[in-house]
């Protein structure tokens, strides 16, 4: 308490926020608490703050009665600078806007390039990360694209990760897919080793985000790379693990060793092939996959192409970041998963896997990224880096060029 009050006095010129008597899922449920926010940090989580001790301080109070608070969601796979183009130039998807994040209670995003490592560039993704940070959210990115060897900024995956603050890993590298460069086992090992060493040098995760395609035995390239090297399964972060029945069945086994990331935005368009992410979380847990291995990302702003048996494009849609919030709530309401379990797949687990040390928890000293839900699990209030961006269901903050939201 002493440190906290010292901090308050030191920064007295800034408006502070006190969230009173709210059910806190930090993400574990810790009961009804008061949460004090100053600048962009959580100053403390208290049983009850004596209001007289805060007299004279310019403080905004949020009443937490009959509400719940969880960490702001982390979406670790979004095509923030646009993607797609697989149906020709007119099918390129646009850049993500921050209102798309706020609609889903997302306060942290990790961008990636995707299929088009040929005409799109990492420079655009990097500048988009910088713009999102300037607009008030937290953002990082992966270097590389689907292709191997991957495009980079400094000429080497390891250098990008070690030396560029915004870059925390490489990906999405496509495996088991007709759009994959089909890297050999040695090429995959070498790429992963560069990412790992770059991560060690830069104090980052240095993880390899893998786009898992539709081919049979899709995890085989990762098994081969691990068996033929000193690499660990935890150096890989495979996504789209719910894209069809056989990959999802394989994921139930693979997940006992490595991470399993579920994609949320595509399910509504392909319900015949994909496993609904909210159900997939429960099925993975029932299969014995440790909770801390399970994550969910949106693949937002990615194009969602559908090909016929001859490889011709027959349908194209675009994913939305909000899908991770919808699936989180479905996991709680429809599947009966406790909120404190479901919420870890989009907060703490992601922060730990990607080594985002100030994210994913409601704990003193962490970044003030907070999502308040009403009793019907609707987004009541969203706080990103200490600033209120959604209040009483209304969006308060838009992107620089967003007129209509
Ligand atoms: Zn992908």
mmCIF file of C-alpha atoms and ligand atoms in Angstrom:
data_model
loop_
_atom_site.group_PDB
_atom_site.id
_atom_site.type_symbol
_atom_site.label_atom_id
_atom_site.label_comp_id
_atom_site.label_asym_id
_atom_site.label_seq_id
_atom_site.Cartn_x
_atom_site.Cartn_y
_atom_site.Cartn_z
ATOM 1 C CA UNK A 1 0.000 0.000 0.000
ATOM 2 C CA UNK A 2 2.806 2.454 0.817
ATOM 3 C CA UNK A 3 4.403 2.102 -2.559
ATOM 4 C CA UNK A 4 1.044 2.599 -4.235
ATOM 5 C CA UNK A 5 0.283 5.818 -2.403
ATOM 6 C CA UNK A 6 3.761 7.116 -3.074
ATOM 7 C CA UNK A 7 3.083 6.436 -6.735
ATOM 8 C CA UNK A 8 -0.252 8.254 -6.586
ATOM 9 C CA UNK A 9 1.365 11.355 -5.099
ATOM 10 C CA UNK A 10 4.227 11.289 -7.561
ATOM 11 C CA UNK A 11 1.820 11.191 -10.504
ATOM 12 C CA UNK A 12 -0.932 13.277 -8.999
ATOM 13 C CA UNK A 13 -1.315 15.403 -12.125
ATOM 14 C CA UNK A 14 -2.654 12.415 -14.037
ATOM 15 C CA UNK A 15 -6.223 11.206 -13.942
ATOM 16 C CA UNK A 16 -6.485 7.836 -12.270
ATOM 17 C CA UNK A 17 -9.153 5.193 -12.567
ATOM 18 C CA UNK A 18 -10.639 3.196 -9.716
ATOM 19 C CA UNK A 19 -12.819 0.222 -10.559
ATOM 20 C CA UNK A 20 -14.849 -0.525 -7.448
ATOM 21 C CA UNK A 21 -15.994 -3.895 -6.128
ATOM 22 C CA UNK A 22 -15.878 -5.945 -9.297
ATOM 23 C CA UNK A 23 -15.551 -9.724 -9.697
ATOM 24 C CA UNK A 24 -11.936 -10.159 -10.783
ATOM 25 C CA UNK A 25 -10.730 -12.959 -13.060
ATOM 26 C CA UNK A 26 -7.019 -12.250 -13.102
ATOM 27 C CA UNK A 27 -7.574 -14.740 -15.041
ATOM 28 C CA UNK A 28 -8.108 -16.911 -11.919
ATOM 29 C CA UNK A 29 -11.181 -15.867 -9.963
ATOM 30 C CA UNK A 30 -10.016 -13.936 -6.873
ATOM 31 C CA UNK A 31 -13.334 -12.486 -5.676
ATOM 32 C CA UNK A 32 -14.675 -8.921 -5.529
ATOM 33 C CA UNK A 33 -11.907 -6.332 -5.491
ATOM 34 C CA UNK A 34 -11.031 -2.695 -6.128
ATOM 35 C CA UNK A 35 -8.582 -2.103 -8.978
ATOM 36 C CA UNK A 36 -6.536 1.090 -9.143
ATOM 37 C CA UNK A 37 -5.073 2.265 -12.454
ATOM 38 C CA UNK A 38 -2.549 5.056 -12.981
ATOM 39 C CA UNK A 39 -0.982 6.045 -16.292
ATOM 40 C CA UNK A 40 -0.886 2.802 -18.285
ATOM 41 C CA UNK A 41 -0.349 0.423 -15.343
ATOM 42 C CA UNK A 42 -2.352 -1.481 -12.781
ATOM 43 C CA UNK A 43 -1.229 0.160 -9.525
ATOM 44 C CA UNK A 44 -2.854 -2.439 -7.333
ATOM 45 C CA UNK A 45 -5.702 -4.871 -6.678
ATOM 46 C CA UNK A 46 -7.212 -4.377 -3.197
ATOM 47 C CA UNK A 47 -10.000 -5.890 -1.145
ATOM 48 C CA UNK A 48 -11.405 -2.402 -0.582
ATOM 49 C CA UNK A 49 -9.699 0.973 -0.866
ATOM 50 C CA UNK A 50 -10.415 3.546 1.837
ATOM 51 C CA UNK A 51 -11.804 6.394 -0.296
ATOM 52 C CA UNK A 52 -10.748 9.033 2.243
ATOM 53 C CA UNK A 53 -7.128 8.172 1.466
ATOM 54 C CA UNK A 54 -7.744 9.254 -2.139
ATOM 55 C CA UNK A 55 -9.300 12.627 -1.347
ATOM 56 C CA UNK A 56 -7.960 15.477 -3.443
ATOM 57 C CA UNK A 57 -6.939 13.164 -6.235
ATOM 58 C CA UNK A 58 -8.534 13.548 -9.674
ATOM 59 C CA UNK A 59 -9.937 10.065 -10.039
ATOM 60 C CA UNK A 60 -12.512 8.482 -12.313
ATOM 61 C CA UNK A 61 -14.634 5.835 -10.637
ATOM 62 C CA UNK A 62 -16.181 2.858 -12.407
ATOM 63 C CA UNK A 63 -18.835 0.969 -10.469
ATOM 64 C CA UNK A 64 -18.198 -2.765 -10.755
ATOM 65 C CA UNK A 65 -21.532 -3.855 -9.309
ATOM 66 C CA UNK A 66 -22.806 -7.056 -11.006
ATOM 67 C CA UNK A 67 -19.919 -6.941 -13.480
ATOM 68 C CA UNK A 68 -16.839 -9.057 -14.143
ATOM 69 C CA UNK A 69 -13.364 -7.994 -15.200
ATOM 70 C CA UNK A 70 -10.878 -10.017 -17.222
ATOM 71 C CA UNK A 71 -7.558 -9.062 -18.845
ATOM 72 C CA UNK A 72 -7.864 -7.395 -22.276
ATOM 73 C CA UNK A 73 -7.752 -10.112 -24.912
ATOM 74 C CA UNK A 74 -4.560 -10.874 -26.868
ATOM 75 C CA UNK A 75 -5.044 -11.822 -30.520
ATOM 76 C CA UNK A 76 -1.768 -13.375 -31.639
ATOM 77 C CA UNK A 77 -2.466 -13.920 -35.326
ATOM 78 C CA UNK A 78 -3.957 -11.036 -37.300
ATOM 79 C CA UNK A 79 -3.234 -9.797 -40.814
ATOM 80 C CA UNK A 80 -3.064 -6.212 -39.567
ATOM 81 C CA UNK A 81 -1.719 -4.778 -42.824
ATOM 82 C CA UNK A 82 -4.082 -6.831 -44.996
ATOM 83 C CA UNK A 83 -3.648 -10.206 -46.646
ATOM 84 C CA UNK A 84 -5.261 -12.453 -49.212
ATOM 85 C CA UNK A 85 -5.245 -11.758 -52.906
ATOM 86 C CA UNK A 86 -5.603 -15.437 -53.703
ATOM 87 C CA UNK A 87 -8.482 -14.710 -56.084
ATOM 88 C CA UNK A 88 -6.561 -11.963 -57.914
ATOM 89 C CA UNK A 89 -5.718 -8.319 -57.118
ATOM 90 C CA UNK A 90 -9.314 -7.347 -56.288
ATOM 91 C CA UNK A 91 -9.419 -9.925 -53.471
ATOM 92 C CA UNK A 92 -6.674 -8.337 -51.354
ATOM 93 C CA UNK A 93 -8.018 -7.661 -47.867
ATOM 94 C CA UNK A 94 -7.726 -4.180 -46.300
ATOM 95 C CA UNK A 95 -5.736 -3.154 -43.219
ATOM 96 C CA UNK A 96 -7.263 -3.827 -39.819
ATOM 97 C CA UNK A 97 -8.731 -0.838 -37.966
ATOM 98 C CA UNK A 98 -8.520 -0.508 -34.179
ATOM 99 C CA UNK A 99 -12.320 -0.483 -33.918
ATOM 100 C CA UNK A 100 -12.181 -4.123 -35.084
ATOM 101 C CA UNK A 101 -10.024 -4.901 -32.045
ATOM 102 C CA UNK A 102 -12.196 -2.973 -29.610
ATOM 103 C CA UNK A 103 -15.351 -4.691 -30.897
ATOM 104 C CA UNK A 104 -13.811 -7.917 -29.577
ATOM 105 C CA UNK A 105 -12.323 -6.629 -26.310
ATOM 106 C CA UNK A 106 -8.830 -7.006 -27.791
ATOM 107 C CA UNK A 107 -6.069 -4.749 -26.482
ATOM 108 C CA UNK A 108 -2.993 -6.578 -27.814
ATOM 109 C CA UNK A 109 -2.422 -7.830 -31.336
ATOM 110 C CA UNK A 110 0.368 -9.727 -33.101
ATOM 111 C CA UNK A 111 0.503 -9.056 -36.839
ATOM 112 C CA UNK A 112 1.684 -11.331 -39.619
ATOM 113 C CA UNK A 113 2.119 -11.099 -43.376
ATOM 114 C CA UNK A 114 0.574 -14.372 -44.579
ATOM 115 C CA UNK A 115 0.280 -15.969 -48.012
ATOM 116 C CA UNK A 116 1.545 -13.009 -49.953
ATOM 117 C CA UNK A 117 5.217 -12.660 -49.142
ATOM 118 C CA UNK A 118 5.713 -11.682 -52.780
ATOM 119 C CA UNK A 119 3.854 -8.417 -53.389
ATOM 120 C CA UNK A 120 3.166 -7.368 -49.784
ATOM 121 C CA UNK A 121 5.989 -6.336 -47.479
ATOM 122 C CA UNK A 122 7.103 -6.652 -43.890
ATOM 123 C CA UNK A 123 7.768 -2.915 -43.919
ATOM 124 C CA UNK A 124 4.001 -2.337 -44.165
ATOM 125 C CA UNK A 125 3.328 -4.711 -41.261
ATOM 126 C CA UNK A 126 6.033 -3.025 -39.159
ATOM 127 C CA UNK A 127 4.644 0.453 -39.841
ATOM 128 C CA UNK A 128 1.146 -0.809 -39.033
ATOM 129 C CA UNK A 129 2.442 -2.080 -35.660
ATOM 130 C CA UNK A 130 3.930 1.362 -35.024
ATOM 131 C CA UNK A 131 0.656 3.061 -36.000
ATOM 132 C CA UNK A 132 -1.401 0.803 -33.718
ATOM 133 C CA UNK A 133 0.938 1.578 -30.830
ATOM 134 C CA UNK A 134 0.528 5.283 -31.539
ATOM 135 C CA UNK A 135 -3.256 4.852 -31.581
ATOM 136 C CA UNK A 136 -3.131 3.373 -28.067
ATOM 137 C CA UNK A 137 -3.100 -0.423 -28.279
ATOM 138 C CA UNK A 138 -0.251 -2.896 -27.841
ATOM 139 C CA UNK A 139 1.111 -4.527 -30.963
ATOM 140 C CA UNK A 140 3.914 -6.820 -32.093
ATOM 141 C CA UNK A 141 4.542 -8.887 -35.237
ATOM 142 C CA UNK A 142 6.193 -11.896 -36.803
ATOM 143 C CA UNK A 143 8.813 -11.516 -39.498
ATOM 144 C CA UNK A 144 8.565 -13.766 -42.582
ATOM 145 C CA UNK A 145 5.518 -15.010 -44.482
ATOM 146 C CA UNK A 146 4.186 -18.364 -45.791
ATOM 147 C CA UNK A 147 7.338 -18.803 -47.853
ATOM 148 C CA UNK A 148 10.696 -20.415 -47.019
ATOM 149 C CA UNK A 149 13.199 -18.836 -47.235
ATOM 150 C CA UNK A 150 11.125 -16.088 -45.640
ATOM 151 C CA UNK A 151 11.287 -12.388 -46.462
ATOM 152 C CA UNK A 152 12.974 -10.383 -43.703
ATOM 153 C CA UNK A 153 13.794 -6.754 -42.904
ATOM 154 C CA UNK A 154 17.457 -7.036 -41.904
ATOM 155 C CA UNK A 155 18.289 -9.988 -44.167
ATOM 156 C CA UNK A 156 17.951 -12.731 -41.554
ATOM 157 C CA UNK A 157 15.119 -13.996 -39.351
ATOM 158 C CA UNK A 158 17.375 -14.088 -36.279
ATOM 159 C CA UNK A 159 18.547 -10.495 -36.762
ATOM 160 C CA UNK A 160 14.964 -9.256 -37.198
ATOM 161 C CA UNK A 161 13.885 -10.913 -33.954
ATOM 162 C CA UNK A 162 16.973 -9.920 -31.971
ATOM 163 C CA UNK A 163 17.196 -6.316 -33.107
ATOM 164 C CA UNK A 164 13.736 -5.017 -34.012
ATOM 165 C CA UNK A 165 11.675 -4.267 -30.909
ATOM 166 C CA UNK A 166 8.315 -5.006 -32.586
ATOM 167 C CA UNK A 167 9.312 -8.457 -33.925
ATOM 168 C CA UNK A 168 8.918 -11.438 -31.570
ATOM 169 C CA UNK A 169 9.063 -14.461 -33.892
ATOM 170 C CA UNK A 170 8.636 -15.683 -37.454
ATOM 171 C CA UNK A 171 5.517 -16.758 -39.306
ATOM 172 C CA UNK A 172 3.105 -17.750 -40.385
ATOM 173 C CA UNK A 173 5.259 -20.353 -42.138
ATOM 174 C CA UNK A 174 2.984 -22.576 -44.252
ATOM 175 C CA UNK A 175 3.276 -26.352 -43.866
ATOM 176 C CA UNK A 176 1.141 -29.179 -45.263
ATOM 177 C CA UNK A 177 -0.611 -26.840 -47.691
ATOM 178 C CA UNK A 178 -0.739 -26.353 -51.461
ATOM 179 C CA UNK A 179 0.494 -22.795 -50.853
ATOM 180 C CA UNK A 180 3.505 -23.990 -48.797
ATOM 181 C CA UNK A 181 7.117 -23.835 -50.004
ATOM 182 C CA UNK A 182 7.361 -27.360 -48.536
ATOM 183 C CA UNK A 183 10.553 -26.699 -46.547
ATOM 184 C CA UNK A 184 12.698 -29.783 -46.014
ATOM 185 C CA UNK A 185 13.217 -30.978 -42.438
ATOM 186 C CA UNK A 186 16.672 -29.386 -42.417
ATOM 187 C CA UNK A 187 15.306 -26.091 -43.734
ATOM 188 C CA UNK A 188 12.638 -26.044 -41.022
ATOM 189 C CA UNK A 189 15.234 -26.863 -38.345
ATOM 190 C CA UNK A 190 17.561 -24.120 -39.565
ATOM 191 C CA UNK A 191 14.765 -21.541 -39.692
ATOM 192 C CA UNK A 192 13.586 -22.473 -36.194
ATOM 193 C CA UNK A 193 17.120 -22.378 -34.823
ATOM 194 C CA UNK A 194 17.612 -18.856 -36.248
ATOM 195 C CA UNK A 195 14.325 -17.738 -34.680
ATOM 196 C CA UNK A 196 15.276 -19.326 -31.371
ATOM 197 C CA UNK A 197 18.744 -17.781 -31.193
ATOM 198 C CA UNK A 198 17.377 -14.391 -32.335
ATOM 199 C CA UNK A 199 14.815 -14.694 -29.535
ATOM 200 C CA UNK A 200 17.505 -15.537 -26.982
ATOM 201 C CA UNK A 201 19.618 -12.552 -28.047
ATOM 202 C CA UNK A 202 16.687 -10.156 -28.067
ATOM 203 C CA UNK A 203 14.921 -11.464 -24.968
ATOM 204 C CA UNK A 204 11.909 -12.547 -27.064
ATOM 205 C CA UNK A 205 9.959 -15.762 -27.614
ATOM 206 C CA UNK A 206 11.664 -16.387 -30.983
ATOM 207 C CA UNK A 207 8.784 -18.689 -31.785
ATOM 208 C CA UNK A 208 7.824 -20.115 -35.192
ATOM 209 C CA UNK A 209 4.151 -19.522 -35.944
ATOM 210 C CA UNK A 210 3.083 -22.281 -38.330
ATOM 211 C CA UNK A 211 0.145 -22.144 -40.740
ATOM 212 C CA UNK A 212 -1.175 -25.712 -40.696
ATOM 213 C CA UNK A 213 -2.666 -26.668 -44.043
ATOM 214 C CA UNK A 214 -5.146 -29.281 -45.186
ATOM 215 C CA UNK A 215 -2.712 -32.116 -46.017
ATOM 216 C CA UNK A 216 -2.877 -35.428 -44.123
ATOM 217 C CA UNK A 217 -0.563 -35.869 -41.101
ATOM 218 C CA UNK A 218 -0.045 -32.110 -40.902
ATOM 219 C CA UNK A 219 2.078 -32.234 -37.734
ATOM 220 C CA UNK A 220 4.624 -34.633 -39.314
ATOM 221 C CA UNK A 221 7.059 -31.868 -40.416
ATOM 222 C CA UNK A 222 7.214 -30.595 -36.807
ATOM 223 C CA UNK A 223 7.684 -34.122 -35.393
ATOM 224 C CA UNK A 224 10.500 -34.688 -37.948
ATOM 225 C CA UNK A 225 12.197 -31.368 -37.092
ATOM 226 C CA UNK A 226 12.113 -32.070 -33.352
ATOM 227 C CA UNK A 227 13.254 -35.695 -33.736
ATOM 228 C CA UNK A 228 16.197 -34.684 -35.919
ATOM 229 C CA UNK A 229 17.417 -31.773 -33.779
ATOM 230 C CA UNK A 230 17.750 -30.452 -30.233
ATOM 231 C CA UNK A 231 14.706 -28.219 -30.715
ATOM 232 C CA UNK A 232 11.717 -28.488 -28.386
ATOM 233 C CA UNK A 233 8.070 -28.648 -29.436
ATOM 234 C CA UNK A 234 7.506 -25.391 -27.569
ATOM 235 C CA UNK A 235 9.564 -23.552 -30.202
ATOM 236 C CA UNK A 236 6.638 -24.022 -32.605
ATOM 237 C CA UNK A 237 3.238 -22.329 -32.428
ATOM 238 C CA UNK A 238 0.986 -24.133 -34.942
ATOM 239 C CA UNK A 239 -2.290 -22.413 -35.818
ATOM 240 C CA UNK A 240 -5.545 -23.384 -37.638
ATOM 241 C CA UNK A 241 -5.499 -26.662 -35.629
ATOM 242 C CA UNK A 242 -9.305 -26.885 -35.831
ATOM 243 C CA UNK A 243 -9.507 -26.459 -39.632
ATOM 244 C CA UNK A 244 -10.670 -30.018 -40.325
ATOM 245 C CA UNK A 245 -11.456 -33.203 -38.480
ATOM 246 C CA UNK A 246 -8.183 -35.067 -39.006
ATOM 247 C CA UNK A 247 -5.908 -32.166 -38.082
ATOM 248 C CA UNK A 248 -7.996 -31.602 -34.976
ATOM 249 C CA UNK A 249 -7.771 -35.278 -34.024
ATOM 250 C CA UNK A 250 -3.978 -35.151 -34.515
ATOM 251 C CA UNK A 251 -3.877 -31.948 -32.422
ATOM 252 C CA UNK A 252 -5.339 -33.829 -29.447
ATOM 253 C CA UNK A 253 -2.161 -35.954 -29.405
ATOM 254 C CA UNK A 254 0.305 -33.268 -30.516
ATOM 255 C CA UNK A 255 -1.062 -30.884 -27.883
ATOM 256 C CA UNK A 256 0.285 -33.066 -25.081
ATOM 257 C CA UNK A 257 3.789 -32.046 -26.234
ATOM 258 C CA UNK A 258 3.370 -28.708 -27.991
ATOM 259 C CA UNK A 259 1.045 -25.756 -28.348
ATOM 260 C CA UNK A 260 -2.278 -25.922 -30.172
ATOM 261 C CA UNK A 261 -3.700 -22.665 -31.508
ATOM 262 C CA UNK A 262 -7.326 -22.612 -32.666
ATOM 263 C CA UNK A 263 -8.546 -20.225 -35.365
ATOM 264 C CA UNK A 264 -11.803 -18.476 -34.560
ATOM 265 C CA UNK A 265 -12.811 -16.340 -37.533
ATOM 266 C CA UNK A 266 -13.208 -19.003 -40.203
ATOM 267 C CA UNK A 267 -15.596 -21.388 -38.431
ATOM 268 C CA UNK A 268 -18.810 -19.499 -39.352
ATOM 269 C CA UNK A 269 -17.896 -19.822 -43.053
ATOM 270 C CA UNK A 270 -16.829 -23.481 -42.972
ATOM 271 C CA UNK A 271 -18.975 -25.170 -40.312
ATOM 272 C CA UNK A 272 -19.000 -28.388 -42.355
ATOM 273 C CA UNK A 273 -15.214 -28.869 -42.082
ATOM 274 C CA UNK A 274 -14.059 -26.980 -39.005
ATOM 275 C CA UNK A 275 -14.439 -27.719 -35.317
ATOM 276 C CA UNK A 276 -16.095 -24.795 -33.543
ATOM 277 C CA UNK A 277 -13.330 -23.232 -31.387
ATOM 278 C CA UNK A 278 -15.473 -23.060 -28.230
ATOM 279 C CA UNK A 279 -16.154 -26.806 -28.504
ATOM 280 C CA UNK A 280 -12.549 -27.501 -29.532
ATOM 281 C CA UNK A 281 -11.205 -26.054 -26.255
ATOM 282 C CA UNK A 282 -13.383 -28.472 -24.281
ATOM 283 C CA UNK A 283 -12.470 -31.442 -26.502
ATOM 284 C CA UNK A 284 -8.740 -30.718 -26.190
ATOM 285 C CA UNK A 285 -9.008 -30.513 -22.400
ATOM 286 C CA UNK A 286 -11.008 -33.771 -22.327
ATOM 287 C CA UNK A 287 -8.298 -35.413 -24.457
ATOM 288 C CA UNK A 288 -5.687 -34.521 -21.828
ATOM 289 C CA UNK A 289 -4.095 -31.502 -23.511
ATOM 290 C CA UNK A 290 -2.788 -29.182 -20.755
ATOM 291 C CA UNK A 291 -4.772 -25.925 -20.564
ATOM 292 C CA UNK A 292 -1.571 -23.861 -20.819
ATOM 293 C CA UNK A 293 -0.920 -25.385 -24.279
ATOM 294 C CA UNK A 294 -4.256 -24.191 -25.701
ATOM 295 C CA UNK A 295 -4.699 -20.778 -27.309
ATOM 296 C CA UNK A 296 -7.158 -19.125 -29.672
ATOM 297 C CA UNK A 297 -6.458 -16.446 -32.290
ATOM 298 C CA UNK A 298 -8.695 -14.871 -34.908
ATOM 299 C CA UNK A 299 -6.713 -14.878 -38.194
ATOM 300 C CA UNK A 300 -8.484 -11.538 -38.555
ATOM 301 C CA UNK A 301 -8.362 -9.717 -41.902
ATOM 302 C CA UNK A 302 -7.123 -12.906 -43.492
ATOM 303 C CA UNK A 303 -8.975 -13.977 -46.591
ATOM 304 C CA UNK A 304 -10.891 -17.203 -46.229
ATOM 305 C CA UNK A 305 -10.696 -18.874 -49.603
ATOM 306 C CA UNK A 306 -12.477 -22.089 -50.523
ATOM 307 C CA UNK A 307 -11.045 -24.203 -53.337
ATOM 308 C CA UNK A 308 -12.751 -26.985 -55.312
ATOM 309 C CA UNK A 309 -11.132 -30.383 -55.934
ATOM 310 C CA UNK A 310 -9.243 -28.926 -58.922
ATOM 311 C CA UNK A 311 -7.714 -26.148 -56.815
ATOM 312 C CA UNK A 312 -9.981 -23.443 -58.268
ATOM 313 C CA UNK A 313 -11.082 -20.636 -55.958
ATOM 314 C CA UNK A 314 -14.843 -20.846 -55.434
ATOM 315 C CA UNK A 315 -15.479 -18.608 -52.393
ATOM 316 C CA UNK A 316 -13.749 -15.794 -50.474
ATOM 317 C CA UNK A 317 -14.537 -14.221 -47.085
ATOM 318 C CA UNK A 318 -12.600 -12.092 -44.543
ATOM 319 C CA UNK A 319 -12.076 -12.999 -40.875
ATOM 320 C CA UNK A 320 -12.817 -10.668 -37.966
ATOM 321 C CA UNK A 321 -10.762 -10.275 -34.744
ATOM 322 C CA UNK A 322 -14.020 -10.123 -32.747
ATOM 323 C CA UNK A 323 -14.438 -13.866 -33.372
ATOM 324 C CA UNK A 324 -12.130 -14.737 -30.432
ATOM 325 C CA UNK A 325 -14.440 -12.879 -28.061
ATOM 326 C CA UNK A 326 -17.546 -14.579 -29.494
ATOM 327 C CA UNK A 327 -15.951 -18.024 -29.141
ATOM 328 C CA UNK A 328 -14.732 -17.229 -25.613
ATOM 329 C CA UNK A 329 -18.272 -16.378 -24.549
ATOM 330 C CA UNK A 330 -19.714 -19.419 -26.369
ATOM 331 C CA UNK A 331 -17.220 -21.599 -24.477
ATOM 332 C CA UNK A 332 -18.607 -20.231 -21.205
ATOM 333 C CA UNK A 333 -22.326 -20.074 -22.017
ATOM 334 C CA UNK A 334 -22.844 -22.957 -24.453
ATOM 335 C CA UNK A 335 -20.086 -25.339 -23.346
ATOM 336 C CA UNK A 336 -20.255 -24.579 -19.616
ATOM 337 C CA UNK A 337 -16.518 -23.942 -19.308
ATOM 338 C CA UNK A 338 -15.673 -21.769 -16.262
ATOM 339 C CA UNK A 339 -14.747 -18.231 -17.389
ATOM 340 C CA UNK A 340 -11.409 -18.442 -15.590
ATOM 341 C CA UNK A 341 -10.453 -21.475 -17.707
ATOM 342 C CA UNK A 342 -11.759 -20.268 -21.070
ATOM 343 C CA UNK A 343 -10.261 -16.802 -20.720
ATOM 344 C CA UNK A 344 -6.717 -18.162 -20.340
ATOM 345 C CA UNK A 345 -6.735 -19.271 -23.994
ATOM 346 C CA UNK A 346 -6.896 -15.621 -25.096
ATOM 347 C CA UNK A 347 -4.921 -13.934 -22.301
ATOM 348 C CA UNK A 348 -2.405 -15.560 -19.932
ATOM 349 C CA UNK A 349 -1.510 -18.571 -22.111
ATOM 350 C CA UNK A 350 -0.755 -16.359 -25.107
ATOM 351 C CA UNK A 351 1.262 -13.896 -23.010
ATOM 352 C CA UNK A 352 3.384 -16.713 -21.571
ATOM 353 C CA UNK A 353 3.970 -18.515 -24.883
ATOM 354 C CA UNK A 354 4.956 -15.258 -26.606
ATOM 355 C CA UNK A 355 6.822 -13.907 -23.547
ATOM 356 C CA UNK A 356 4.738 -10.698 -23.425
ATOM 357 C CA UNK A 357 5.677 -10.150 -19.809
ATOM 358 C CA UNK A 358 3.364 -7.244 -18.943
ATOM 359 C CA UNK A 359 0.292 -8.757 -20.570
ATOM 360 C CA UNK A 360 -2.475 -11.226 -19.818
ATOM 361 C CA UNK A 361 -2.941 -10.757 -16.059
ATOM 362 C CA UNK A 362 -4.685 -8.398 -13.653
ATOM 363 C CA UNK A 363 -1.810 -7.989 -11.233
ATOM 364 C CA UNK A 364 -0.036 -4.961 -9.766
ATOM 365 C CA UNK A 365 2.564 -3.601 -12.171
ATOM 366 C CA UNK A 366 1.108 -5.172 -15.325
ATOM 367 C CA UNK A 367 -0.213 -3.051 -18.195
ATOM 368 C CA UNK A 368 -3.718 -1.679 -17.614
ATOM 369 C CA UNK A 369 -5.446 -3.678 -20.366
ATOM 370 C CA UNK A 370 -8.817 -4.577 -18.901
ATOM 371 C CA UNK A 371 -12.150 -5.829 -20.199
ATOM 372 C CA UNK A 372 -15.318 -5.345 -18.130
ATOM 373 C CA UNK A 373 -18.272 -7.631 -18.923
ATOM 374 C CA UNK A 374 -21.861 -7.114 -17.827
ATOM 375 C CA UNK A 375 -23.932 -9.906 -16.324
ATOM 376 C CA UNK A 376 -24.839 -11.108 -19.844
ATOM 377 C CA UNK A 377 -21.157 -11.246 -20.865
ATOM 378 C CA UNK A 378 -21.445 -8.203 -23.126
ATOM 379 C CA UNK A 379 -18.546 -5.736 -23.426
ATOM 380 C CA UNK A 380 -19.400 -2.917 -21.021
ATOM 381 C CA UNK A 381 -16.028 -1.184 -20.774
ATOM 382 C CA UNK A 382 -12.606 -1.692 -22.337
ATOM 383 C CA UNK A 383 -9.380 -0.132 -21.123
ATOM 384 C CA UNK A 384 -6.281 -0.233 -23.326
ATOM 385 C CA UNK A 385 -2.959 0.852 -21.798
ATOM 386 C CA UNK A 386 -4.783 2.796 -19.107
ATOM 387 C CA UNK A 387 -7.180 4.638 -21.418
ATOM 388 C CA UNK A 388 -10.917 3.934 -21.582
ATOM 389 C CA UNK A 389 -11.753 3.097 -25.203
ATOM 390 C CA UNK A 390 -15.217 1.549 -24.709
ATOM 391 C CA UNK A 391 -17.556 2.871 -22.000
ATOM 392 C CA UNK A 392 -21.180 1.900 -21.358
ATOM 393 C CA UNK A 393 -21.120 -0.155 -24.593
ATOM 394 C CA UNK A 394 -20.029 2.901 -26.629
ATOM 395 C CA UNK A 395 -16.833 3.073 -28.636
ATOM 396 C CA UNK A 396 -14.898 6.177 -27.526
ATOM 397 C CA UNK A 397 -11.812 5.769 -29.656
ATOM 398 C CA UNK A 398 -11.522 5.198 -33.389
ATOM 399 C CA UNK A 399 -8.623 4.814 -35.780
ATOM 400 C CA UNK A 400 -7.135 7.901 -37.415
ATOM 401 C CA UNK A 401 -9.166 7.591 -40.614
ATOM 402 C CA UNK A 402 -12.254 5.880 -39.227
ATOM 403 C CA UNK A 403 -15.301 8.082 -39.582
ATOM 404 C CA UNK A 404 -18.025 5.491 -39.280
ATOM 405 C CA UNK A 405 -17.621 2.585 -36.864
HETATM 406 ZN ZN1 LIG B 1 -2.782 -19.126 -42.054
#
